[in-house]
């Protein structure tokens, strides 16, 4: 069945999940300034670890570059210039940070993965729940970091 095929794909490639957090600011000039300051702060002072996971690469779409954290080597990205940061972690998670284009808020998207062996070990539902919980924890940690800046 189609469900069986989908489970085979999960067992081969893993489970992928998404989680979104939003940090809201006042709808005033001061709120907009605070939002821009938070984006500048995270851009200049990106964390090296999040919940014990190393940040291995950072994409800055304003500069159109990927930067490898360990070597500080930069390489170009062929994407449109935009106020977006992407943090790639050592567990293959990615965290995308961007200001909203319509509201005074910063959005944090966590793209998480649970490895195929975990699906076999835990079962599909438990592996999905584990991946979703981890993504939510990462999102909350980054939201707190942005709020503190």
Short mmCIF file of C-alpha atoms in Angstrom, two decimals:
data_model
loop_
_atom_site.label_atom_id
_atom_site.label_comp_id
_atom_site.label_asym_id
_atom_site.label_seq_id
_atom_site.Cartn_x
_atom_site.Cartn_y
_atom_site.Cartn_z
CA UNK A 1 0.00 0.00 0.00
CA UNK A 2 0.95 3.64 -0.18
CA UNK A 3 1.38 3.75 3.60
CA UNK A 4 3.82 0.83 3.44
CA UNK A 5 5.84 2.59 0.75
CA UNK A 6 5.98 5.75 2.83
CA UNK A 7 7.18 3.79 5.87
CA UNK A 8 9.86 2.18 3.69
CA UNK A 9 11.03 5.67 2.67
CA UNK A 10 11.19 6.75 6.34
CA UNK A 11 13.18 3.63 7.22
CA UNK A 12 15.60 4.37 4.40
CA UNK A 13 16.03 8.15 4.75
CA UNK A 14 14.72 9.05 8.20
CA UNK A 15 11.89 11.24 9.45
CA UNK A 16 11.92 14.97 8.73
CA UNK A 17 9.97 17.49 10.82
CA UNK A 18 9.45 21.24 10.96
CA UNK A 19 8.77 23.48 13.94
CA UNK A 20 8.15 27.23 13.96
CA UNK A 21 8.60 29.78 16.75
CA UNK A 22 7.78 33.47 16.56
CA UNK A 23 9.25 36.35 18.57
CA UNK A 24 6.87 39.30 18.53
CA UNK A 25 7.74 42.98 18.88
CA UNK A 26 5.56 46.05 19.45
CA UNK A 27 3.99 47.56 16.35
CA UNK A 28 5.93 50.79 16.81
CA UNK A 29 9.11 52.26 15.43
CA UNK A 30 10.87 51.11 18.62
CA UNK A 31 9.54 47.58 18.07
CA UNK A 32 10.82 47.55 14.50
CA UNK A 33 14.19 48.88 15.69
CA UNK A 34 14.34 46.13 18.36
CA UNK A 35 13.55 43.49 15.72
CA UNK A 36 16.32 44.78 13.45
CA UNK A 37 18.74 44.95 16.40
CA UNK A 38 17.95 41.32 17.32
CA UNK A 39 18.66 40.21 13.73
CA UNK A 40 21.93 42.17 13.70
CA UNK A 41 22.92 40.72 17.06
CA UNK A 42 22.33 37.09 16.05
CA UNK A 43 24.11 37.75 12.74
CA UNK A 44 27.18 39.19 14.50
CA UNK A 45 27.13 36.85 17.51
CA UNK A 46 25.73 33.56 16.22
CA UNK A 47 25.91 30.82 18.84
CA UNK A 48 28.58 28.16 18.48
CA UNK A 49 26.36 25.57 20.19
CA UNK A 50 22.64 25.18 20.80
CA UNK A 51 21.49 22.68 23.42
CA UNK A 52 24.83 20.88 23.17
CA UNK A 53 24.82 20.68 19.37
CA UNK A 54 27.61 22.45 17.52
CA UNK A 55 26.78 24.96 14.83
CA UNK A 56 28.87 23.72 11.90
CA UNK A 57 27.85 26.14 9.12
CA UNK A 58 26.05 29.46 8.89
CA UNK A 59 24.37 30.80 5.78
CA UNK A 60 23.93 34.56 5.65
CA UNK A 61 21.69 35.37 2.72
CA UNK A 62 22.41 39.12 3.09
CA UNK A 63 26.02 38.32 2.23
CA UNK A 64 25.06 35.36 -0.01
CA UNK A 65 27.59 33.09 1.73
CA UNK A 66 27.89 29.85 3.69
CA UNK A 67 30.56 30.04 6.39
CA UNK A 68 32.06 26.91 7.91
CA UNK A 69 32.41 27.71 11.61
CA UNK A 70 35.53 25.60 12.33
CA UNK A 71 37.60 26.98 9.45
CA UNK A 72 35.83 30.34 8.94
CA UNK A 73 35.97 29.54 5.22
CA UNK A 74 33.23 31.17 3.16
CA UNK A 75 31.67 29.99 -0.06
CA UNK A 76 29.03 31.70 -2.18
CA UNK A 77 25.34 30.76 -2.17
CA UNK A 78 23.38 31.07 -5.37
CA UNK A 79 20.19 32.39 -3.75
CA UNK A 80 18.49 35.78 -3.77
CA UNK A 81 19.83 38.27 -1.21
CA UNK A 82 17.50 38.37 1.80
CA UNK A 83 17.58 39.05 5.55
CA UNK A 84 17.80 35.35 6.43
CA UNK A 85 20.25 33.32 8.52
CA UNK A 86 20.50 29.54 8.44
CA UNK A 87 22.34 27.66 11.19
CA UNK A 88 23.30 24.09 10.34
CA UNK A 89 23.93 21.88 13.38
CA UNK A 90 26.06 18.77 13.81
CA UNK A 91 22.94 16.58 14.05
CA UNK A 92 21.78 17.70 10.56
CA UNK A 93 19.15 20.07 11.99
CA UNK A 94 18.82 23.48 10.39
CA UNK A 95 17.47 26.62 11.98
CA UNK A 96 16.22 29.36 9.68
CA UNK A 97 15.85 32.85 11.18
CA UNK A 98 14.14 35.72 9.38
CA UNK A 99 12.09 38.80 10.13
CA UNK A 100 8.49 38.74 8.99
CA UNK A 101 7.77 40.87 5.96
CA UNK A 102 4.32 41.89 7.20
CA UNK A 103 4.45 41.91 11.00
CA UNK A 104 6.89 43.05 13.70
CA UNK A 105 8.20 39.58 14.49
CA UNK A 106 11.14 37.30 13.89
CA UNK A 107 10.31 33.80 12.76
CA UNK A 108 12.45 30.80 13.64
CA UNK A 109 11.96 27.62 11.62
CA UNK A 110 13.62 24.41 12.79
CA UNK A 111 14.09 21.63 10.26
CA UNK A 112 14.85 18.44 12.14
CA UNK A 113 15.57 14.84 11.30
CA UNK A 114 15.51 11.51 13.06
CA UNK A 115 17.85 8.89 11.59
CA UNK A 116 16.53 5.72 9.94
CA UNK A 117 17.98 3.48 12.66
CA UNK A 118 15.82 5.29 15.23
CA UNK A 119 12.68 4.41 13.26
CA UNK A 120 13.62 0.75 13.36
CA UNK A 121 14.54 0.99 17.06
CA UNK A 122 11.66 3.14 18.33
CA UNK A 123 8.95 2.71 15.73
CA UNK A 124 7.72 5.38 13.36
CA UNK A 125 5.37 7.27 15.70
CA UNK A 126 7.92 7.44 18.54
CA UNK A 127 10.70 8.54 16.16
CA UNK A 128 8.46 11.29 14.77
CA UNK A 129 7.57 12.43 18.29
CA UNK A 130 11.24 12.43 19.30
CA UNK A 131 12.21 14.49 16.24
CA UNK A 132 9.35 16.94 16.84
CA UNK A 133 10.27 17.33 20.50
CA UNK A 134 13.92 18.00 19.63
CA UNK A 135 12.91 20.57 16.99
CA UNK A 136 10.65 22.32 19.51
CA UNK A 137 13.48 22.46 22.07
CA UNK A 138 15.88 23.93 19.49
CA UNK A 139 13.28 26.49 18.43
CA UNK A 140 12.61 27.52 22.01
CA UNK A 141 16.32 27.86 22.74
CA UNK A 142 16.87 30.10 19.72
CA UNK A 143 13.80 32.18 20.52
CA UNK A 144 15.17 32.74 24.04
CA UNK A 145 18.56 33.69 22.61
CA UNK A 146 16.94 36.24 20.24
CA UNK A 147 14.81 37.62 23.08
CA UNK A 148 17.91 38.15 25.22
CA UNK A 149 19.74 40.10 22.50
#
